[in-house]
Amino acid sequence: MTARKTPQTMKPATAAKKLGVYLPATPAEFQDGVVSRDELNALQSDPPEWLRDLRRNGPHPRQVVAAKLGISIGGLTRAGLTDPLTTAEIDTLKSENPDWLQHERATQAEVRRQEADLKQAPR
């Protein structure tokens, strides 16, 4: 008797996070089903138009917004940005470069510098 290997599946929220997209902006069939590891790999290697459009224009989830702005998710929270943002909204923030964004970028740069120093410190 040979054991059948069942495909590994994940919830749509997990798949959306791995794809770097905002789940409520995905198509209903993506939100309502389960995603197998093979389907996720296919979406990553050959993304359909809806996925390319979401990645390009948003709305983007918080971790993507933070990365695009060069700050932490905590920095988004401190600034009161709790909703997903589109690429156009992110670009506007970058061009306006408000004081809070400058401060959060400086904080993030300092954290990265400290982490690099810790990695290079002799043990």
mmCIF file of C-alpha atoms in Angstrom:
data_model
loop_
_atom_site.group_PDB
_atom_site.id
_atom_site.type_symbol
_atom_site.label_atom_id
_atom_site.label_comp_id
_atom_site.label_asym_id
_atom_site.label_seq_id
_atom_site.Cartn_x
_atom_site.Cartn_y
_atom_site.Cartn_z
ATOM 1 C CA MET A 1 0.000 0.000 0.000
ATOM 2 C CA THR A 2 1.361 3.423 -0.927
ATOM 3 C CA ALA A 3 0.437 6.504 1.026
ATOM 4 C CA ARG A 4 -1.055 9.311 -0.973
ATOM 5 C CA LYS A 5 0.689 12.591 -0.489
ATOM 6 C CA THR A 6 -1.858 15.314 0.133
ATOM 7 C CA PRO A 7 -0.970 18.722 -1.245
ATOM 8 C CA GLN A 8 0.052 21.336 1.275
ATOM 9 C CA THR A 9 -2.533 24.113 1.366
ATOM 10 C CA MET A 10 -2.817 27.470 3.081
ATOM 11 C CA LYS A 11 -5.486 29.997 3.855
ATOM 12 C CA PRO A 12 -5.900 32.885 1.414
ATOM 13 C CA ALA A 13 -4.616 35.331 4.065
ATOM 14 C CA THR A 14 -1.343 33.391 4.342
ATOM 15 C CA ALA A 15 -0.977 33.207 0.569
ATOM 16 C CA ALA A 16 -1.686 36.941 0.212
ATOM 17 C CA LYS A 17 0.977 37.722 2.807
ATOM 18 C CA LYS A 18 3.510 35.533 0.994
ATOM 19 C CA LEU A 19 2.613 37.276 -2.281
ATOM 20 C CA GLY A 20 2.867 40.722 -0.666
ATOM 21 C CA VAL A 21 -0.671 41.799 -1.547
ATOM 22 C CA TYR A 22 -3.652 43.148 0.399
ATOM 23 C CA LEU A 23 -6.164 40.283 0.707
ATOM 24 C CA PRO A 24 -9.404 42.339 0.410
ATOM 25 C CA ALA A 25 -8.160 43.677 -2.949
ATOM 26 C CA THR A 26 -7.697 40.184 -4.433
ATOM 27 C CA PRO A 27 -10.388 38.507 -6.571
ATOM 28 C CA ALA A 28 -13.246 36.775 -4.739
ATOM 29 C CA GLU A 29 -12.205 33.326 -5.982
ATOM 30 C CA PHE A 30 -8.772 33.838 -4.376
ATOM 31 C CA GLN A 31 -10.302 35.032 -1.095
ATOM 32 C CA ASP A 32 -12.866 32.225 -0.880
ATOM 33 C CA GLY A 33 -10.667 29.215 -1.634
ATOM 34 C CA VAL A 34 -7.528 27.590 -0.341
ATOM 35 C CA VAL A 35 -4.190 27.878 -2.074
ATOM 36 C CA SER A 36 -1.895 24.906 -2.583
ATOM 37 C CA ARG A 37 1.876 25.221 -2.487
ATOM 38 C CA ASP A 38 1.943 24.471 -6.237
ATOM 39 C CA GLU A 39 -0.622 27.226 -6.922
ATOM 40 C CA LEU A 40 1.392 29.687 -4.836
ATOM 41 C CA ASN A 41 4.564 28.795 -6.727
ATOM 42 C CA ALA A 42 2.711 29.278 -10.022
ATOM 43 C CA LEU A 43 1.401 32.679 -8.879
ATOM 44 C CA GLN A 44 4.924 33.727 -7.914
ATOM 45 C CA SER A 45 6.640 32.508 -11.066
ATOM 46 C CA ASP A 46 3.979 33.606 -13.582
ATOM 47 C CA PRO A 47 1.662 36.124 -11.892
ATOM 48 C CA PRO A 48 -1.722 36.747 -13.512
ATOM 49 C CA GLU A 49 -2.688 40.293 -14.499
ATOM 50 C CA TRP A 50 -4.640 40.951 -11.269
ATOM 51 C CA LEU A 51 -1.578 40.098 -9.187
ATOM 52 C CA ARG A 52 0.786 42.197 -11.315
ATOM 53 C CA ASP A 53 -1.658 45.109 -11.062
ATOM 54 C CA LEU A 54 -1.951 44.803 -7.256
ATOM 55 C CA ARG A 55 1.812 44.667 -6.851
ATOM 56 C CA ARG A 56 2.269 47.664 -9.139
ATOM 57 C CA ASN A 57 -0.605 49.928 -7.986
ATOM 58 C CA GLY A 58 -1.875 48.594 -4.655
ATOM 59 C CA PRO A 59 -3.557 48.938 -2.320
ATOM 60 C CA HIS A 60 -0.562 47.578 -0.453
ATOM 61 C CA PRO A 61 -0.525 45.855 2.949
ATOM 62 C CA ARG A 62 1.242 47.531 5.862
ATOM 63 C CA GLN A 63 4.497 45.592 5.530
ATOM 64 C CA VAL A 64 4.813 46.628 1.882
ATOM 65 C CA VAL A 65 3.920 50.266 2.641
ATOM 66 C CA ALA A 66 6.549 50.340 5.389
ATOM 67 C CA ALA A 67 9.188 48.830 3.108
ATOM 68 C CA LYS A 68 8.412 51.256 0.271
ATOM 69 C CA LEU A 69 8.695 54.199 2.671
ATOM 70 C CA GLY A 70 11.858 52.836 4.300
ATOM 71 C CA ILE A 71 10.366 52.738 7.793
ATOM 72 C CA SER A 72 9.051 50.153 10.241
ATOM 73 C CA ILE A 73 5.461 49.029 10.670
ATOM 74 C CA GLY A 74 5.624 50.640 14.109
ATOM 75 C CA GLY A 75 6.563 53.898 12.392
ATOM 76 C CA LEU A 76 3.407 53.660 10.294
ATOM 77 C CA THR A 77 1.379 53.199 13.458
ATOM 78 C CA ARG A 78 3.036 56.156 15.190
ATOM 79 C CA ALA A 79 2.179 58.282 12.143
ATOM 80 C CA GLY A 80 -1.446 57.151 12.306
ATOM 81 C CA LEU A 81 -1.312 55.274 9.004
ATOM 82 C CA THR A 82 -3.388 52.177 9.660
ATOM 83 C CA ASP A 83 -5.074 51.719 6.281
ATOM 84 C CA PRO A 84 -3.492 50.216 3.169
ATOM 85 C CA LEU A 85 -2.058 52.735 0.721
ATOM 86 C CA THR A 86 -1.821 52.776 -3.064
ATOM 87 C CA THR A 87 1.436 53.309 -4.905
ATOM 88 C CA ALA A 88 0.288 56.846 -5.820
ATOM 89 C CA GLU A 89 -0.358 57.662 -2.142
ATOM 90 C CA ILE A 90 3.060 56.282 -1.179
ATOM 91 C CA ASP A 91 4.737 58.319 -3.925
ATOM 92 C CA THR A 92 2.939 61.456 -2.696
ATOM 93 C CA LEU A 93 4.200 60.856 0.852
ATOM 94 C CA LYS A 94 7.733 60.352 -0.465
ATOM 95 C CA SER A 95 7.633 63.573 -2.477
ATOM 96 C CA GLU A 96 6.127 65.599 0.390
ATOM 97 C CA ASN A 97 8.612 64.029 2.829
ATOM 98 C CA PRO A 98 6.837 65.191 6.016
ATOM 99 C CA ASP A 99 8.749 65.579 9.288
ATOM 100 C CA TRP A 100 7.370 62.342 10.743
ATOM 101 C CA LEU A 101 8.632 60.394 7.702
ATOM 102 C CA GLN A 102 12.101 61.935 7.986
ATOM 103 C CA HIS A 103 12.164 61.060 11.696
ATOM 104 C CA GLU A 104 11.014 57.463 11.116
ATOM 105 C CA ARG A 105 13.544 56.954 8.316
ATOM 106 C CA ALA A 106 16.322 58.223 10.605
ATOM 107 C CA THR A 107 15.126 55.879 13.350
ATOM 108 C CA GLN A 108 15.061 52.938 10.946
ATOM 109 C CA ALA A 109 18.557 53.783 9.655
ATOM 110 C CA GLU A 110 19.865 53.877 13.235
ATOM 111 C CA VAL A 111 18.282 50.499 14.025
ATOM 112 C CA ARG A 112 19.872 48.969 10.918
ATOM 113 C CA ARG A 113 23.252 50.479 11.826
ATOM 114 C CA GLN A 114 23.040 49.018 15.332
ATOM 115 C CA GLU A 115 22.059 45.609 13.966
ATOM 116 C CA ALA A 116 25.022 45.685 11.565
ATOM 117 C CA ASP A 117 27.356 46.639 14.427
ATOM 118 C CA LEU A 118 26.074 43.711 16.487
ATOM 119 C CA LYS A 119 26.669 41.281 13.638
ATOM 120 C CA GLN A 120 30.260 42.471 13.226
ATOM 121 C CA ALA A 121 31.092 42.593 16.928
ATOM 122 C CA PRO A 122 33.468 39.827 18.069
ATOM 123 C CA ARG A 123 31.883 37.233 20.281
#
